[in-house]
mmCIF file of C-alpha atoms in Angstrom:
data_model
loop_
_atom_site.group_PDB
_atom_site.id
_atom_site.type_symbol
_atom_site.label_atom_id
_atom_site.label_comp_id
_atom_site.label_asym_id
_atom_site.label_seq_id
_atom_site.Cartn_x
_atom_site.Cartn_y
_atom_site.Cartn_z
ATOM 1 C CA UNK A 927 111.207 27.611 -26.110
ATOM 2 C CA UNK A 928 111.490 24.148 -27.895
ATOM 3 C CA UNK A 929 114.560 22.870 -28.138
ATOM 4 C CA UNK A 930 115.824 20.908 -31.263
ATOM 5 C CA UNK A 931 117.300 17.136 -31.038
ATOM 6 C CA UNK A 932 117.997 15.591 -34.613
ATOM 7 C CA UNK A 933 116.181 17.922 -36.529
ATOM 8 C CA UNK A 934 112.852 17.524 -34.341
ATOM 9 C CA UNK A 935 111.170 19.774 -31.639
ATOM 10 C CA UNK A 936 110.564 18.410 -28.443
ATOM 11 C CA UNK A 937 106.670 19.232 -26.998
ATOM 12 C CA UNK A 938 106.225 21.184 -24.067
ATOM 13 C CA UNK A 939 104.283 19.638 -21.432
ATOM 14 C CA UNK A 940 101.087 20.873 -22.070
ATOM 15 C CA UNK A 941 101.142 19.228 -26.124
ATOM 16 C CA UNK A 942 102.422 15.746 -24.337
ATOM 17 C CA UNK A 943 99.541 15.849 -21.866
ATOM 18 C CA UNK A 944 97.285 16.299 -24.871
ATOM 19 C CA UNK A 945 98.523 13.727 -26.603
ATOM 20 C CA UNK A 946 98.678 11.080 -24.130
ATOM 21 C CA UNK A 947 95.110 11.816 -23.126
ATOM 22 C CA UNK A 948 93.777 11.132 -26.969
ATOM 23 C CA UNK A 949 95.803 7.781 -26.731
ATOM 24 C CA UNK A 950 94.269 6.821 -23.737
ATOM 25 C CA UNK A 951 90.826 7.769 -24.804
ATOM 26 C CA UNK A 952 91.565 5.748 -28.032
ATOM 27 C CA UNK A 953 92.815 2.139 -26.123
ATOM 28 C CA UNK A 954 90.892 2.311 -23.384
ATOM 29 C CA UNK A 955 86.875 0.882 -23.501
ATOM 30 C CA UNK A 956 85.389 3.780 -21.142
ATOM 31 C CA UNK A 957 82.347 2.938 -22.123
ATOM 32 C CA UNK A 958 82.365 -0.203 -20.574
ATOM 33 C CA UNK A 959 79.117 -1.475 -18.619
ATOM 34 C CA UNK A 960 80.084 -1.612 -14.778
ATOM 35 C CA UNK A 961 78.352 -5.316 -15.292
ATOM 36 C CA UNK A 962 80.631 -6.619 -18.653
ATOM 37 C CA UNK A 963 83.472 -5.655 -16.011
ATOM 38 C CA UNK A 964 82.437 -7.348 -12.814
ATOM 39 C CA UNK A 965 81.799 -11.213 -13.999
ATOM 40 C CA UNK A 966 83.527 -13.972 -13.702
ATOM 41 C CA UNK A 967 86.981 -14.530 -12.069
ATOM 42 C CA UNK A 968 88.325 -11.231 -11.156
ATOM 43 C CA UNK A 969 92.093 -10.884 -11.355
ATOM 44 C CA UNK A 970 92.207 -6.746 -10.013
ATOM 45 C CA UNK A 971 89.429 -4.729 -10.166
ATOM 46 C CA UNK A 972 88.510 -3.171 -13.459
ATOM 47 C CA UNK A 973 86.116 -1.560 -12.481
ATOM 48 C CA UNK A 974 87.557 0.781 -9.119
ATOM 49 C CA UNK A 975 90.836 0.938 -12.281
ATOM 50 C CA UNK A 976 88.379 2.222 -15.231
ATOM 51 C CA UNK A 977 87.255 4.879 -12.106
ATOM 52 C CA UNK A 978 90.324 6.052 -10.873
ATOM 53 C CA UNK A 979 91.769 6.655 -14.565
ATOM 54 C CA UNK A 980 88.532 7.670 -16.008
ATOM 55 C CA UNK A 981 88.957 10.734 -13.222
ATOM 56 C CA UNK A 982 92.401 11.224 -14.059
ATOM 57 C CA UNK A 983 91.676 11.816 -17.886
ATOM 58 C CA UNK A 984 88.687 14.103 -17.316
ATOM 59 C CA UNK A 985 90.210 16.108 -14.806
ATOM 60 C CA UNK A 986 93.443 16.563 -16.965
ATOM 61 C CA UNK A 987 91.523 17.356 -19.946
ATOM 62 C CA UNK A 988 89.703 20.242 -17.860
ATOM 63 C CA UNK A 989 92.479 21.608 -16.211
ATOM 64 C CA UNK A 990 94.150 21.860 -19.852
ATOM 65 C CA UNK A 991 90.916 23.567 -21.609
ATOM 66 C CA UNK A 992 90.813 26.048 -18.798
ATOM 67 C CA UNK A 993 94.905 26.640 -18.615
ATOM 68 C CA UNK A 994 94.697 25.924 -15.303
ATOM 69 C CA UNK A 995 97.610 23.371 -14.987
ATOM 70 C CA UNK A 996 100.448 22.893 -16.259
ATOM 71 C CA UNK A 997 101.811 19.403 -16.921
ATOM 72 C CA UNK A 998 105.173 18.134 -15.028
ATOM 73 C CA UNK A 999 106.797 15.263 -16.554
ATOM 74 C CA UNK A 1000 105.872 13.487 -12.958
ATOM 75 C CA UNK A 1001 102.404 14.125 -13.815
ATOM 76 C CA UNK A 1002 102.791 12.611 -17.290
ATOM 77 C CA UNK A 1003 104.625 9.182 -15.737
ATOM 78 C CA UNK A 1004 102.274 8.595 -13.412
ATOM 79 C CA UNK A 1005 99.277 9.028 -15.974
ATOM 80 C CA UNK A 1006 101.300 6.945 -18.075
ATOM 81 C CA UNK A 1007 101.844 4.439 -15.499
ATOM 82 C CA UNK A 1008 97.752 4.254 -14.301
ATOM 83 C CA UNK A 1009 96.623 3.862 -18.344
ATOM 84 C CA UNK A 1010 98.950 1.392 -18.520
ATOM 85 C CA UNK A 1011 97.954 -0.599 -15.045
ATOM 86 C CA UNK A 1012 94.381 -0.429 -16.212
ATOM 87 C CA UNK A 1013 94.960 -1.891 -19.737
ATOM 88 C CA UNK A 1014 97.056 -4.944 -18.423
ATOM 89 C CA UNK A 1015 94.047 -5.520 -15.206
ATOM 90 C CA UNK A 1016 91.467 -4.998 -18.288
ATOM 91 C CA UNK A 1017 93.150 -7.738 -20.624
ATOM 92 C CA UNK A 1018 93.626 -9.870 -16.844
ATOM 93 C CA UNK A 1019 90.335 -9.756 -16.690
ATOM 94 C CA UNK A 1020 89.876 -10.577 -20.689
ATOM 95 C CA UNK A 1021 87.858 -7.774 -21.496
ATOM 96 C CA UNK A 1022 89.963 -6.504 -24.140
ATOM 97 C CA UNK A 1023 91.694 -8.732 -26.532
ATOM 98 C CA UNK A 1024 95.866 -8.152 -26.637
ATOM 99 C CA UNK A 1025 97.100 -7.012 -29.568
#
């Protein structure tokens, strides 16, 4: 059951999960070419970054069209954490602009 904090409900785990996967999806360039990401000077890897959170995302997104998993609020920190380590080594690495 939702509980209410200043007239708003709080989402369960499962709607946050959801949510920060379509955010992710939306500011991060998956598409990227595995050559755009590996020239020049390379300040972390984007590439083994774009990998590890690309894997992250899909297997979230799976486990939550199945109902297979439910979401802890761990689980949504450390996705958190891993979209946002990949979107400061992808602006390192200037292949996205900063807003």
């Amino acid at each position: 059951m939702s509980e209410v904090i200043r007239g708003q409900c709080k989402p369960n785990t499962l709607v946050a999960m959801q949510t920060l996967l379509d955010t992710i999806r939306s500011n991060i360039p998956f598409g990227l070419k595995e050559a755009d990401m590996c020239q020049g000077i390379c300040r972390g890897c984007s590439k083994k970054m774009m990998e590890m959170l690309d894997t992250e995302v899909s297997q979230w997104q799976v486990d939550l069209d199945n109902e297979t998993a439910v979401p802890t609020l761990s689980d949504l920190a450390f996705l958190e954490k891993l979209a946002r380590r990949t979107l400061k080594v992808l602006k390192r690495n200037d292949l996205i602009k900063d807003d």
